CSV table of C-alpha atoms in Angstrom, one decimal:
chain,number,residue,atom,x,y,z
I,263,UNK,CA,-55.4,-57.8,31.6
I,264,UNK,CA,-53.1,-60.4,30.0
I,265,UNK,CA,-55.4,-62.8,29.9
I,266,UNK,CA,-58.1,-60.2,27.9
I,267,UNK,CA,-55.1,-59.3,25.7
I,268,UNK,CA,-54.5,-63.8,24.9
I,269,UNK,CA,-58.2,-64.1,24.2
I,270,UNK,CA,-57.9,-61.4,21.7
I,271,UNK,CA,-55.2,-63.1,19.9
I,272,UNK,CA,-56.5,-66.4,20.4
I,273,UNK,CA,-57.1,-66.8,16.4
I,274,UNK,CA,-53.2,-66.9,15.1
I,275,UNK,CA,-51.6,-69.9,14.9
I,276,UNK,CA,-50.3,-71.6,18.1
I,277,UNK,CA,-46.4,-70.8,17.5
I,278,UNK,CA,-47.4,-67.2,16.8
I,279,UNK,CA,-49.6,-66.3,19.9
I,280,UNK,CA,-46.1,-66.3,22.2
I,281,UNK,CA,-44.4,-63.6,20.1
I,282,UNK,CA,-47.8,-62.0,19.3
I,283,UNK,CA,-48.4,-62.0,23.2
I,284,UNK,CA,-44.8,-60.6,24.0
I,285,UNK,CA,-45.0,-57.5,21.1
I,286,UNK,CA,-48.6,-56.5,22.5
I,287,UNK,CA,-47.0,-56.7,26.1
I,288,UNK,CA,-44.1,-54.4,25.2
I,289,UNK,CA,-46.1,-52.1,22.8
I,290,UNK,CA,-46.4,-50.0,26.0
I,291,UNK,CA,-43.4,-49.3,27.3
I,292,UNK,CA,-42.1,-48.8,23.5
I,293,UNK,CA,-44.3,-46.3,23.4
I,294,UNK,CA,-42.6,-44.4,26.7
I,295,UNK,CA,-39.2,-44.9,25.3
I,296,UNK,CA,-40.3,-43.3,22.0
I,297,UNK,CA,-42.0,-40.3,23.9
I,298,UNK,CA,-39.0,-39.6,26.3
I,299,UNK,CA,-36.4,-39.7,23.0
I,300,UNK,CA,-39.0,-37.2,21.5
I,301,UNK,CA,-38.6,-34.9,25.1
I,302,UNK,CA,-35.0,-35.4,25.5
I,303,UNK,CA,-33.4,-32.6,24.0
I,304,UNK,CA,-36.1,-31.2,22.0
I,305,UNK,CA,-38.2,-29.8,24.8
I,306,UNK,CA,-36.2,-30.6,28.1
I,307,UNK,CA,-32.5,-30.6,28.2
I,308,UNK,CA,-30.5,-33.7,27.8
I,309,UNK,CA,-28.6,-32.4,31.0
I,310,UNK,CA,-31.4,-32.8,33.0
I,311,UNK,CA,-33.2,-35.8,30.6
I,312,UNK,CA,-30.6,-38.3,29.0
I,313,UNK,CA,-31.7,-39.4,26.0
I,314,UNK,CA,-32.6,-43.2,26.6
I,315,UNK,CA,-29.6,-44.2,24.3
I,316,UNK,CA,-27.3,-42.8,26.5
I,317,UNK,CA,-29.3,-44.1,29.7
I,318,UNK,CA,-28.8,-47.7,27.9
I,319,UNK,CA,-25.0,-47.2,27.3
I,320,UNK,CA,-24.8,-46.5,31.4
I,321,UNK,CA,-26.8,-49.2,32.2
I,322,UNK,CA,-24.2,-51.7,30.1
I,323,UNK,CA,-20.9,-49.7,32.1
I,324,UNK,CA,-22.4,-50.5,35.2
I,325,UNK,CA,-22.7,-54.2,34.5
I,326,UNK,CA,-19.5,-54.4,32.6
I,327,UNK,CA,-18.4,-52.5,35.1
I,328,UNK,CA,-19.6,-54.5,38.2
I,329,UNK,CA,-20.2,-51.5,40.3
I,330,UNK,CA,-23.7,-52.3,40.4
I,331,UNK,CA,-23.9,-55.8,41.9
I,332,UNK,CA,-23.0,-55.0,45.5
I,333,UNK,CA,-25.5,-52.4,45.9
I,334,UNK,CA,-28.1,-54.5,44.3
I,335,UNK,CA,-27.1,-57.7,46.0
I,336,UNK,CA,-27.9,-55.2,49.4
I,337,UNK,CA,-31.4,-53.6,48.0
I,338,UNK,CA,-32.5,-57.4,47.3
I,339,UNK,CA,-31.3,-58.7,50.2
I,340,UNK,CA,-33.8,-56.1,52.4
I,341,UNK,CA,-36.8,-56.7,50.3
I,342,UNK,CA,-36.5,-60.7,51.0
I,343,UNK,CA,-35.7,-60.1,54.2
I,344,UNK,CA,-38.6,-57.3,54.8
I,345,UNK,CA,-41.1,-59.2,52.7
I,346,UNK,CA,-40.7,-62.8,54.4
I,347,UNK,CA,-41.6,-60.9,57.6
I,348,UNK,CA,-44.6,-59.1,56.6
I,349,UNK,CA,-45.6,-62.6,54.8
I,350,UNK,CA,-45.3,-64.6,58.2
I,351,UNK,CA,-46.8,-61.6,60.3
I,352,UNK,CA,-49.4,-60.7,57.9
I,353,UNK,CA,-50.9,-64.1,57.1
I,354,UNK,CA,-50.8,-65.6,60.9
I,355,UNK,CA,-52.3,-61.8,62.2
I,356,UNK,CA,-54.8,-62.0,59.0
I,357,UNK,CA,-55.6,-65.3,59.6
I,358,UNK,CA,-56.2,-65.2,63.7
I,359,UNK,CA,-58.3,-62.1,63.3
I,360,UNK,CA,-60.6,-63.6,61.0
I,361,UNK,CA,-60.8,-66.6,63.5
I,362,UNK,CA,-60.6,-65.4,66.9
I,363,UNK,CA,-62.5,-61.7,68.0
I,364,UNK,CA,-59.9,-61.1,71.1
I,365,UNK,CA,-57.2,-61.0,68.7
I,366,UNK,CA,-59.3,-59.1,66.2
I,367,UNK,CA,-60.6,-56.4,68.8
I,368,UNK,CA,-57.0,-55.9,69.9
I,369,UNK,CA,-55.1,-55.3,66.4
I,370,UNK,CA,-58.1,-53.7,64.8
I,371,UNK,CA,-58.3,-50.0,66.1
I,372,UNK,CA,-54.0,-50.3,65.6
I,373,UNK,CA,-54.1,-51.3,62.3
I,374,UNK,CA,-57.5,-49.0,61.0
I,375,UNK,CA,-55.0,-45.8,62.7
I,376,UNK,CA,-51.9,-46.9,60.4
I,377,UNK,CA,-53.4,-48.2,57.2
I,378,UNK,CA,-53.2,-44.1,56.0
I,379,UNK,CA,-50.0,-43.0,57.4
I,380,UNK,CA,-47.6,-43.4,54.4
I,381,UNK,CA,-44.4,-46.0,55.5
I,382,UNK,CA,-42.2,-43.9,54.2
I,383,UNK,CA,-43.1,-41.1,56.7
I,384,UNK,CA,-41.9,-43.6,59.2
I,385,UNK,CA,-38.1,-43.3,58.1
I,386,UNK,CA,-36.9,-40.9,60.4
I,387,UNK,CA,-38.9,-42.8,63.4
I,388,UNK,CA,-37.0,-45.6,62.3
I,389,UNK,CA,-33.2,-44.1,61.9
I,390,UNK,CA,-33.9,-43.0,65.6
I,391,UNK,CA,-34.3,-46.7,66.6
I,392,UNK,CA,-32.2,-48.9,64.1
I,393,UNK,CA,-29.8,-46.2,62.9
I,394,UNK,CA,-28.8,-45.9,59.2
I,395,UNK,CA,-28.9,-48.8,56.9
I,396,UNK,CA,-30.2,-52.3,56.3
I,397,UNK,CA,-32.3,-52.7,59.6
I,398,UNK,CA,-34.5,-49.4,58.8
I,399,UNK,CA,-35.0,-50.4,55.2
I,400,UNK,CA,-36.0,-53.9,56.7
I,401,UNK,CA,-38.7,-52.2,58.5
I,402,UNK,CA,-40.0,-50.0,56.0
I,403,UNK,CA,-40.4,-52.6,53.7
I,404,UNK,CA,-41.9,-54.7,56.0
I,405,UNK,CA,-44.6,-52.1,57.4
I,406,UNK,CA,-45.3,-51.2,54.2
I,407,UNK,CA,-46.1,-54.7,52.6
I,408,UNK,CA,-47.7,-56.1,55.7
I,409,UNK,CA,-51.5,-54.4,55.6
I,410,UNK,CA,-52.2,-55.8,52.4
I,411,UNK,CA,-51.1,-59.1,53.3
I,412,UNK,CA,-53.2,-58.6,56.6
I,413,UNK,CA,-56.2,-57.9,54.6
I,414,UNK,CA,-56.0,-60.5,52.0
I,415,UNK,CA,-55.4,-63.1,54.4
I,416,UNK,CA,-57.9,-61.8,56.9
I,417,UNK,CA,-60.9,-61.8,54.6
I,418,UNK,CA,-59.8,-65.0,53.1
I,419,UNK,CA,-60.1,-66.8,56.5
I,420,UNK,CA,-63.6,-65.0,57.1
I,421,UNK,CA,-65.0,-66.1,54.2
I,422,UNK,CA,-64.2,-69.8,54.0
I,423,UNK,CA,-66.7,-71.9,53.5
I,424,UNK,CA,-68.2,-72.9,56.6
I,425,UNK,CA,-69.7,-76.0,55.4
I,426,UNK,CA,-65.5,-77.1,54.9
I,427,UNK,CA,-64.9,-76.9,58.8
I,428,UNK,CA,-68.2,-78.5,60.0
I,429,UNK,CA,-67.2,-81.4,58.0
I,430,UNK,CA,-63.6,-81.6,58.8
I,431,UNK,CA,-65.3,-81.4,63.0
I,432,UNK,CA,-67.5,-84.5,62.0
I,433,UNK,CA,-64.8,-86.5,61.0
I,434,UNK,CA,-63.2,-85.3,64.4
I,435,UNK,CA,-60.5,-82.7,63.2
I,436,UNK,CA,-60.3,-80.0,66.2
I,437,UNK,CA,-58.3,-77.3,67.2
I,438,UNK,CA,-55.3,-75.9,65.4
I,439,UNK,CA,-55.6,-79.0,62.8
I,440,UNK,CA,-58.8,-77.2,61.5
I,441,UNK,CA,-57.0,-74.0,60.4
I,442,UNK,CA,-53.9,-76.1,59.3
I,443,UNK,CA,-55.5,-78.6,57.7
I,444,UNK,CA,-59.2,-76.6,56.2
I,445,UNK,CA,-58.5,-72.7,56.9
I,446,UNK,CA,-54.8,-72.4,55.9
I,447,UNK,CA,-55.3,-73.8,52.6
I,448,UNK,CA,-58.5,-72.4,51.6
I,449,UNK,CA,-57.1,-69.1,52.1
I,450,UNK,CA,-53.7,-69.5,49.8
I,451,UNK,CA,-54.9,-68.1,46.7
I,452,UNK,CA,-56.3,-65.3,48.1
I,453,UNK,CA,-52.9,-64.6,50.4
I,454,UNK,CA,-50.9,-65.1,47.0
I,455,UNK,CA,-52.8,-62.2,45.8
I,456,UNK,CA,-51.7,-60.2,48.6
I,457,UNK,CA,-48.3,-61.2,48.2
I,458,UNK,CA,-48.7,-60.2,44.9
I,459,UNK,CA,-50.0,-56.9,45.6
I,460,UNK,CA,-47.1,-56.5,47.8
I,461,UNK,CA,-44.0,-57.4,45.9
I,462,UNK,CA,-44.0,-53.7,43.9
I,463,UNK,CA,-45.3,-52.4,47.4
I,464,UNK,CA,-41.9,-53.9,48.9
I,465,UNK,CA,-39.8,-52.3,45.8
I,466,UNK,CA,-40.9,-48.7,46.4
I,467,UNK,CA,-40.7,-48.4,50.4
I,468,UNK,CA,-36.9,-49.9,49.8
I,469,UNK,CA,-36.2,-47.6,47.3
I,470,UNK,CA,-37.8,-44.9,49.5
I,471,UNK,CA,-35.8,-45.7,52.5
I,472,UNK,CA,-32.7,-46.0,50.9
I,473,UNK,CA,-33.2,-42.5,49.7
I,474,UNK,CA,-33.1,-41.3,53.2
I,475,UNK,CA,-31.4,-44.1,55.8
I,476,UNK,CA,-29.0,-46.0,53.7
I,477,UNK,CA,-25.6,-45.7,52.3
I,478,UNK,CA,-25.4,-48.3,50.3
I,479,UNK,CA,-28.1,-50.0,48.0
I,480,UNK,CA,-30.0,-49.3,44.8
I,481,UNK,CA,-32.1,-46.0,46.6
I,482,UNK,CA,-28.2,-44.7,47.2
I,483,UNK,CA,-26.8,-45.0,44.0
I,484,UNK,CA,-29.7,-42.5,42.8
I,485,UNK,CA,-29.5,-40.1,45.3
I,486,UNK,CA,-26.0,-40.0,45.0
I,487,UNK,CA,-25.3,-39.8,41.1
I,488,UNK,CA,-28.4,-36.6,41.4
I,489,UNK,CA,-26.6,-35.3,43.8
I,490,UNK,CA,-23.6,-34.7,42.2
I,491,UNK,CA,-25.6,-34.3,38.8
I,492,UNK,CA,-24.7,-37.6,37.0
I,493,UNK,CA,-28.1,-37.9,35.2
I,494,UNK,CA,-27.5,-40.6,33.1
I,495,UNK,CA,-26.1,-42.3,35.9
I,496,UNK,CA,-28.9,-41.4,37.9
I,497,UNK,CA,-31.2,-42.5,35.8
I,498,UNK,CA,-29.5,-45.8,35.0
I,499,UNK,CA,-29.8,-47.1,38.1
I,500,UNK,CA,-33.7,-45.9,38.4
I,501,UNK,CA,-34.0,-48.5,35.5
I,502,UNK,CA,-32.0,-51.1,36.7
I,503,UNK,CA,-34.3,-51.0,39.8
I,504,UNK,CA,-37.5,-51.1,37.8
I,505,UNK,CA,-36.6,-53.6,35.3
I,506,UNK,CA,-35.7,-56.1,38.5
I,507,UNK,CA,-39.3,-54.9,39.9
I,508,UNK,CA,-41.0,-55.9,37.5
I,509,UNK,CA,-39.2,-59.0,37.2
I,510,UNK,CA,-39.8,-60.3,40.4
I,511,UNK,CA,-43.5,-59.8,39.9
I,512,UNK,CA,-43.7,-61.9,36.5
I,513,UNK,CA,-41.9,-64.1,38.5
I,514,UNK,CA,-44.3,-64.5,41.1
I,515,UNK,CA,-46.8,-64.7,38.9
I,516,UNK,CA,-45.6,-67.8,37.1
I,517,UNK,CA,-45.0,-69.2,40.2
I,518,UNK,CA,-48.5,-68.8,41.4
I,519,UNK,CA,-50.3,-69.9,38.4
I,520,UNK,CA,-48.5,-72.7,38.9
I,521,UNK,CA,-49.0,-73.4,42.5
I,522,UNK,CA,-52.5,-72.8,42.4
I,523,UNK,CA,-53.1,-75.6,39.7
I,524,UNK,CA,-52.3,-78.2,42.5
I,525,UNK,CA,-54.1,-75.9,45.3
């Protein structure tokens, strides 16, 4: 969608298109703001629905504040953590079941039965095992990005072109050194796009399991400030969360356009 929105703008002069680029790329979200100031008050209470004013001034105390930094330090921390694993699982899993039908045949019925079953519905399974805090939202996160990963990677590795591994056989390249040196790459773009898929994936199930099996982290500030009916507050640190979302995606999307060019 952003690259449909640069060709329709392709006509203004260069130093224009950037800020032309940005104000169409923010015109939605503008639009929400406006629509939830219109709400706030006027058909659902401000007690319940902050205006986003005051939403902005708690977003500023809890910076100014600092009281935010620990808990967010914690909520990124997991989703690193959760989504390195499910990046090293998923691709080498993705990869061998595409290249090997033993090791397809035995993860395929396991992961066709939990592709469905929502990760979240997992939290109590995993507060059983791990107990409350970082470990359980570890494996949430990780559960929940690993399938797409999986998928991505697996159908990369099926579909590579097979006229790339006869020729690296020819010139004697056997073994392991055919999916490190011909498989593996071929299948990086199409793996970034799982990890791309995952990122937001890896936001939600932390914020998810935090909800439940956490006392400390982004998910906890929320449930807490509800709970003791600090809207603003509450909805503050919903914000803070989204904003660094969506964040990390733009960031890993620079960084893949940018990888790619030498892949």
């Amino acid at each position: 969608m952003r690259y449909a929105t640069s060709r329709r703008i392709e006509g203004l002069p260069a130093p224009l298109q950037r800020a032309a680029q940005t104000l169409v790329d923010w015109i939605p979200l503008a639009i929400v703001v406006v629509l939830w100031d219109l709400v706030s008050g006027a058909i659902v209470a401000t007690a319940v629905l902050p205006a986003p004013a005051t939403v902005a001034g708690e977003i500023v105390d809890l910076f100014v504040t600092g009281s935010v930094f620990s808990h967010l330090y914690i909520s990124l921390f997991r989703v690193v953590v959760g989504l390195a694993l499910s990046i090293l699982v998923g691709v080498l899993l993705g990869i061998g079941m595409a290249r090997s039908d033993p090791i397809e045949n035995f993860f395929d019925v396991f992961l066709a039965m939990t592709y469905p079953i929502p990760k979240t519905a997992l939290v109590p399974l995993a507060i059983l095992w791990l107990g409350v805090g970082t470990s359980t939202a570890i494996l949430i996160v990780f559960l929940a990005c690993l399938l797409p990963i999986v998928l991505n990677a697996y159908n990369a590795a099926g579909n590579v072109d097979q006229n790339l591994i006869w020729s690296a056989k020819m010139m004697g390249t056997e073994g392991r050194d055919v999916l490190l040196k011909v498989v593996f790459p071929a299948t990086i773009p199409e793996i970034l796009t799982g990890v791309r898929q995952a990122v937001p994936i890896a936001f939600i199930a932390l914020v998810s399991a935090e909800l439940i099996a956490s006392n400390q982290g982004m998910g906890y500030l929320i449930l807490t400030s509800g709970q003791i009916g600090n809207y603003p507050r509450m909805f503050a640190n919903i914000v803070v969360i989204s904003a660094v979302a969506f964040i990390a995606v733009r960031l890993f999307e620079e960084v893949r356009e940018r990888w790619l060019v030498w892949t």
